[in-house]
Amino acid sequence: MASDVTSGARLIDGVALARELRAEVAADVAALHERGVTPGLTVVLVGDDAASAVYVGAKEKASREAGMAGDTIRLPASTTQNALLALVETLNGDPSVHGILVQMPLPAHIDPDAVITHIRPEKDVDGFHPVNVGKLLIGHTDGFAPCTPSGVQHMLARYGVETRGADCVVVGRSTIVGKPMAALMMQSGSGADSTVTVCHSRTRDLASHTRRADILIVAAGRARMITAGMVKPGAVVIDVGMNRIADASTRSGTRLAGDVDFDAVRKVASLITPVPGGVGPMTIAMLLRNTVRAAQRTLDA
Ligand code: GUN
């Protein structure tokens, strides 16, 4: 791992790492084909949220490229909760579907918890079902961990970051990223064993915590909230933020920005993820890996 602080941080290349991971997944898929199984991922999109449509298209494309059966079911925003639960029920019972992902957010009249708890935990490749959340917290490895925090943990491992005994500060306490991220890093074992602090919108003196971090993971959803003065020299900084901000120099008038003030923080950190091209590509790669695992487990069961 590079730690030449004076020359600025080394970049973590999420695009290259995700490509590597997807090649590994494709090899696992090929091995499953030989055993007569094609891993199947079904993504359900309700409504016409533009950002969700882009994510869902990317998931379908990636699963097909890995040799999996990738299906997307698009439903109108007027779909009732009961109709969605009935669809989940059908997918639960379909042996060709190994992974089910219902894209969030759902329209306001549908309770996301009702939908998530309806998915069979063995097919919950998002890792959102309470059974999988519980397994993650206990440290059981036969469940599914959510894709974004798993991707972050994988990045740290591939870049040789020492996590054991490290002060790991997570900024953000969402169910999709912050909470599972903390749970992963506090487990005993390789790639974890960190001393974890979770900060959030009610944290007093955020900088006093972030400045102690050997590994700083930011998933707060506020553009460029982490400034250079909030980062310990030589820290590893992982930016999960994806914020659209105004930028008159681009054709669309906007661009993506992370939660970290990248240009300033990269001068202080030893290793840092860019946005885009950092954590984002890892999420889909981990989704494919979870789906392959779900398919493998049907053979091992
Ligand atoms: N919406 C944004 N990220 C995610 C994700 O990881 N899974 C699902 N199901 N919906 C999302």
Coordinates of C-alpha atoms and ligand atoms in Angstrom, one line a residue:
M1 CA 0.0 0.0 0.0
A2 CA 1.4 3.4 -0.9
S3 CA 1.7 5.8 2.0
D4 CA 3.8 8.5 0.6
V5 CA 1.6 11.3 2.0
T6 CA 3.6 14.2 0.5
S7 CA 2.9 13.1 -3.1
G8 CA -0.8 12.7 -2.4
A9 CA -3.1 9.7 -2.1
R10 CA -3.0 6.7 -4.4
L11 CA -6.3 6.2 -6.1
I12 CA -8.4 3.1 -5.6
D13 CA -9.6 2.0 -9.0
G14 CA -13.1 0.6 -8.5
V15 CA -13.6 0.1 -12.2
A16 CA -10.6 -2.2 -12.5
L17 CA -11.4 -4.1 -9.3
A18 CA -15.0 -4.6 -10.3
R19 CA -13.8 -5.9 -13.7
E20 CA -11.6 -8.4 -11.9
L21 CA -14.4 -9.5 -9.7
R22 CA -16.8 -9.8 -12.5
A23 CA -14.4 -12.1 -14.3
E24 CA -14.2 -14.3 -11.2
V25 CA -18.0 -14.4 -11.1
A26 CA -18.1 -15.3 -14.8
A27 CA -15.8 -18.3 -14.1
D28 CA -18.0 -19.4 -11.2
V29 CA -21.0 -19.1 -13.6
A30 CA -19.3 -21.2 -16.2
A31 CA -18.6 -23.9 -13.5
L32 CA -22.3 -23.8 -12.6
H33 CA -23.3 -24.2 -16.2
E34 CA -21.3 -27.4 -16.3
R35 CA -23.4 -28.6 -13.4
G36 CA -26.6 -27.7 -15.3
V37 CA -27.4 -24.5 -13.5
T38 CA -27.7 -21.0 -14.9
P39 CA -27.7 -18.5 -12.0
G40 CA -30.8 -16.2 -12.4
L41 CA -31.2 -12.7 -11.1
T42 CA -34.6 -11.0 -11.3
V43 CA -34.8 -7.3 -10.7
V44 CA -38.2 -5.7 -10.1
L45 CA -38.6 -2.0 -10.8
V46 CA -41.8 -0.3 -9.8
G47 CA -42.5 3.1 -11.3
D48 CA -40.4 5.3 -13.5
D49 CA -37.7 6.9 -11.3
A50 CA -35.0 7.9 -13.8
A51 CA -32.0 7.1 -11.6
S52 CA -33.5 3.7 -10.7
A53 CA -34.1 2.9 -14.3
V54 CA -30.4 3.5 -15.0
Y55 CA -29.3 1.3 -12.1
V56 CA -31.6 -1.5 -13.0
G57 CA -30.5 -1.5 -16.7
A58 CA -26.9 -1.7 -15.5
K59 CA -27.7 -4.7 -13.2
E60 CA -29.4 -6.6 -16.0
K61 CA -26.6 -5.9 -18.5
A62 CA -23.9 -7.0 -16.0
S63 CA -25.7 -10.2 -15.1
R64 CA -26.1 -11.1 -18.8
E65 CA -22.4 -10.3 -19.4
A66 CA -21.4 -12.7 -16.6
G67 CA -23.4 -15.5 -18.3
M68 CA -26.3 -15.3 -15.9
A69 CA -30.0 -15.1 -16.7
G70 CA -30.8 -11.5 -16.0
D71 CA -34.5 -10.5 -16.1
T72 CA -36.1 -7.2 -15.3
I73 CA -39.8 -6.9 -14.5
R74 CA -41.0 -3.3 -14.9
L75 CA -44.3 -2.5 -13.2
P76 CA -46.3 0.8 -13.3
A77 CA -46.1 3.2 -10.3
S78 CA -49.8 2.4 -9.7
T79 CA -49.0 -1.3 -8.8
T80 CA -50.6 -2.2 -5.5
Q81 CA -48.6 -3.6 -2.6
N82 CA -50.6 -6.8 -2.8
A83 CA -49.7 -7.2 -6.5
L84 CA -46.1 -6.7 -5.7
L85 CA -46.2 -9.2 -2.8
A86 CA -47.9 -11.7 -5.1
L87 CA -45.1 -11.3 -7.7
V88 CA -42.4 -11.8 -5.0
E89 CA -44.3 -14.9 -4.0
T90 CA -44.1 -16.3 -7.5
L91 CA -40.4 -15.5 -7.8
N92 CA -39.8 -17.1 -4.4
G93 CA -41.3 -20.3 -5.8
D94 CA -39.5 -20.2 -9.2
P95 CA -36.4 -22.5 -9.1
S96 CA -34.8 -20.7 -12.1
V97 CA -34.7 -17.5 -10.0
H98 CA -31.8 -17.6 -7.5
G99 CA -31.7 -13.9 -6.6
I100 CA -34.5 -11.3 -6.3
L101 CA -33.9 -7.6 -6.1
V102 CA -36.7 -5.1 -5.7
Q103 CA -35.2 -1.7 -6.6
M104 CA -35.6 1.0 -3.9
P105 CA -37.1 3.5 -3.5
L106 CA -40.6 2.2 -4.0
P107 CA -43.7 4.4 -4.6
A108 CA -44.9 5.9 -1.3
H109 CA -48.0 3.7 -1.1
I110 CA -45.9 0.5 -0.8
D111 CA -44.2 -0.4 2.5
P112 CA -40.6 -1.4 1.6
D113 CA -40.3 -3.5 4.8
A114 CA -43.3 -5.5 3.9
V115 CA -41.8 -6.3 0.5
I116 CA -38.3 -7.0 1.8
T117 CA -39.5 -9.4 4.5
H118 CA -41.6 -11.2 1.9
I119 CA -38.5 -12.2 -0.2
R120 CA -37.1 -15.6 0.8
P121 CA -33.8 -14.9 2.7
E122 CA -32.1 -17.5 0.5
K123 CA -32.9 -15.3 -2.5
D124 CA -32.4 -11.9 -0.9
V125 CA -29.2 -11.0 -2.7
D126 CA -29.5 -7.4 -1.5
G127 CA -28.9 -8.6 2.0
F128 CA -31.8 -6.5 3.3
H129 CA -34.0 -9.2 4.9
P130 CA -34.0 -9.2 8.7
V131 CA -32.6 -12.8 8.7
N132 CA -29.6 -11.7 6.6
V133 CA -29.2 -8.5 8.6
G134 CA -29.2 -10.7 11.8
K135 CA -26.7 -13.2 10.4
L136 CA -24.4 -10.3 9.4
L137 CA -24.5 -8.9 12.9
I138 CA -23.9 -12.2 14.5
G139 CA -21.0 -13.0 12.2
H140 CA -22.6 -16.0 10.4
T141 CA -21.3 -16.1 6.8
D142 CA -24.1 -18.2 5.3
G143 CA -26.3 -15.2 4.7
F144 CA -26.0 -12.3 2.3
A145 CA -24.3 -9.0 3.2
P146 CA -25.5 -5.8 1.4
C147 CA -23.6 -5.2 -1.8
T148 CA -22.2 -1.7 -1.3
P149 CA -20.5 -2.3 2.1
S150 CA -19.3 -5.7 0.9
G151 CA -17.7 -4.0 -2.0
V152 CA -16.0 -1.5 0.3
Q153 CA -14.6 -4.3 2.4
H154 CA -13.4 -6.1 -0.7
M155 CA -11.6 -3.0 -1.9
L156 CA -9.8 -2.6 1.4
A157 CA -8.6 -6.2 1.2
R158 CA -7.5 -6.0 -2.4
Y159 CA -5.5 -2.9 -1.7
G160 CA -3.8 -4.5 1.3
V161 CA -5.3 -2.1 3.9
E162 CA -4.6 -3.4 7.4
T163 CA -8.0 -3.4 9.1
R164 CA -7.1 -5.4 12.2
G165 CA -7.0 -3.0 15.2
A166 CA -7.5 0.0 12.9
D167 CA -9.8 2.9 14.0
C168 CA -12.5 2.7 11.4
V169 CA -15.0 5.6 11.4
V170 CA -18.2 5.3 9.4
V171 CA -20.1 8.5 8.6
G172 CA -23.8 7.7 8.0
R173 CA -26.1 5.1 9.6
S174 CA -28.4 4.0 6.7
T175 CA -29.7 0.5 6.6
I176 CA -28.2 0.0 3.1
V177 CA -24.6 1.2 3.9
G178 CA -23.7 2.7 7.3
K179 CA -25.1 0.1 9.6
P180 CA -24.0 -3.0 7.6
M181 CA -20.6 -1.4 7.0
A182 CA -20.1 -1.0 10.7
A183 CA -21.2 -4.6 11.3
L184 CA -18.8 -6.0 8.7
M185 CA -15.8 -4.1 10.0
M186 CA -16.4 -5.0 13.7
Q187 CA -16.5 -8.7 13.1
S188 CA -13.6 -10.9 14.1
G189 CA -11.5 -12.2 11.2
S190 CA -9.6 -11.2 8.2
G191 CA -10.7 -8.0 6.5
A192 CA -12.3 -6.8 9.7
D193 CA -11.3 -6.7 13.4
S194 CA -11.5 -2.9 13.3
T195 CA -12.5 -0.6 16.2
V196 CA -15.6 1.0 14.7
T197 CA -17.2 4.3 15.4
V198 CA -20.5 5.3 13.6
C199 CA -21.2 9.0 13.2
H200 CA -24.5 10.5 12.0
S201 CA -26.5 13.7 11.7
R202 CA -26.7 14.0 15.5
T203 CA -23.0 13.4 16.2
R204 CA -21.4 16.2 18.2
D205 CA -18.1 17.5 16.8
L206 CA -17.9 15.2 13.8
A207 CA -14.3 16.2 13.0
S208 CA -13.0 15.0 16.4
H209 CA -14.1 11.5 15.3
T210 CA -13.1 11.6 11.6
R211 CA -9.6 12.9 12.5
R212 CA -8.9 9.8 14.5
A213 CA -9.8 7.4 11.6
D214 CA -7.2 5.2 10.0
I215 CA -10.0 4.1 7.7
L216 CA -12.7 6.7 7.0
I217 CA -15.8 5.5 5.2
V218 CA -18.3 8.2 4.3
A219 CA -21.9 7.4 3.3
A220 CA -23.9 10.5 4.4
G221 CA -25.3 11.8 1.2
R222 CA -24.0 15.3 1.5
A223 CA -21.7 16.6 -1.2
R224 CA -18.1 17.3 -0.2
M225 CA -18.9 17.4 3.6
I226 CA -15.5 15.9 4.5
T227 CA -12.8 18.5 4.2
A228 CA -9.1 18.0 4.4
G229 CA -8.9 19.3 8.0
M230 CA -11.2 16.4 9.0
V231 CA -8.9 13.7 7.8
K232 CA -5.8 12.2 9.6
P233 CA -2.7 12.4 7.4
G234 CA -2.1 9.0 5.8
A235 CA -5.7 7.8 6.3
V236 CA -7.6 5.5 3.9
V237 CA -10.7 7.4 2.7
I238 CA -13.6 5.6 1.1
D239 CA -16.3 7.8 -0.4
V240 CA -19.7 6.1 -0.9
G241 CA -21.4 9.4 -1.7
M242 CA -23.1 10.0 -5.1
N243 CA -24.5 13.5 -5.2
R244 CA -25.6 15.4 -8.3
I245 CA -24.3 18.9 -8.0
A246 CA -24.4 22.0 -10.3
D247 CA -21.5 22.4 -12.7
A248 CA -21.8 25.0 -15.4
S249 CA -18.8 23.5 -17.3
T250 CA -20.6 20.3 -18.2
R251 CA -23.2 19.8 -21.0
S252 CA -25.9 18.8 -18.6
G253 CA -25.1 21.6 -16.1
T254 CA -24.5 19.0 -13.3
R255 CA -22.0 16.4 -12.3
L256 CA -21.6 13.6 -9.7
A257 CA -19.7 14.4 -6.5
G258 CA -18.9 12.3 -3.5
D259 CA -19.3 13.2 0.2
V260 CA -15.6 13.9 0.3
D261 CA -13.9 17.1 -1.0
F262 CA -11.7 14.9 -3.2
D263 CA -9.2 17.5 -4.5
A264 CA -8.3 18.7 -1.0
V265 CA -8.5 15.3 0.9
R266 CA -6.4 13.4 -1.6
K267 CA -3.4 15.6 -0.5
V268 CA -3.8 14.3 3.0
A269 CA -4.9 10.7 2.6
S270 CA -2.7 7.7 1.6
L271 CA -5.4 6.0 -0.4
I272 CA -8.7 7.4 -1.7
T273 CA -11.7 6.4 -3.9
P274 CA -12.8 8.7 -6.7
V275 CA -16.4 9.5 -7.5
P276 CA -17.4 8.2 -10.0
G277 CA -15.2 5.2 -10.5
G278 CA -14.7 4.1 -6.9
V279 CA -17.3 2.3 -4.8
G280 CA -20.1 2.5 -7.4
P281 CA -18.9 -0.2 -9.8
M282 CA -18.2 -2.6 -6.9
T283 CA -21.9 -2.7 -5.9
I284 CA -23.0 -4.4 -9.0
A285 CA -20.1 -6.8 -9.0
M286 CA -21.0 -7.8 -5.4
L287 CA -24.6 -8.3 -6.5
L288 CA -23.5 -10.7 -9.1
R289 CA -21.3 -12.5 -6.6
N290 CA -24.2 -12.8 -4.2
T291 CA -26.4 -14.2 -6.9
V292 CA -23.8 -16.8 -7.9
R293 CA -23.6 -17.8 -4.2
A294 CA -27.3 -18.2 -4.0
A295 CA -27.2 -20.5 -7.0
Q296 CA -24.3 -22.5 -5.5
R297 CA -26.2 -22.9 -2.3
T298 CA -29.1 -24.6 -4.1
L299 CA -26.7 -27.3 -5.2
D300 CA -25.0 -27.6 -1.8
A301 CA -28.3 -27.7 0.1
Ligands
GUN1 N1 -31.5 1.6 -4.5 C1 -30.3 2.1 -4.4 N2 -29.4 1.2 -4.1 C2 -30.0 0.0 -4.0 C3 -29.6 -1.3 -3.7 O1 -28.4 -1.6 -3.4 N3 -30.6 -2.3 -3.7 C4 -31.9 -2.0 -4.0 N4 -32.8 -3.0 -4.0 N5 -32.3 -0.7 -4.3 C5 -31.4 0.2 -4.3

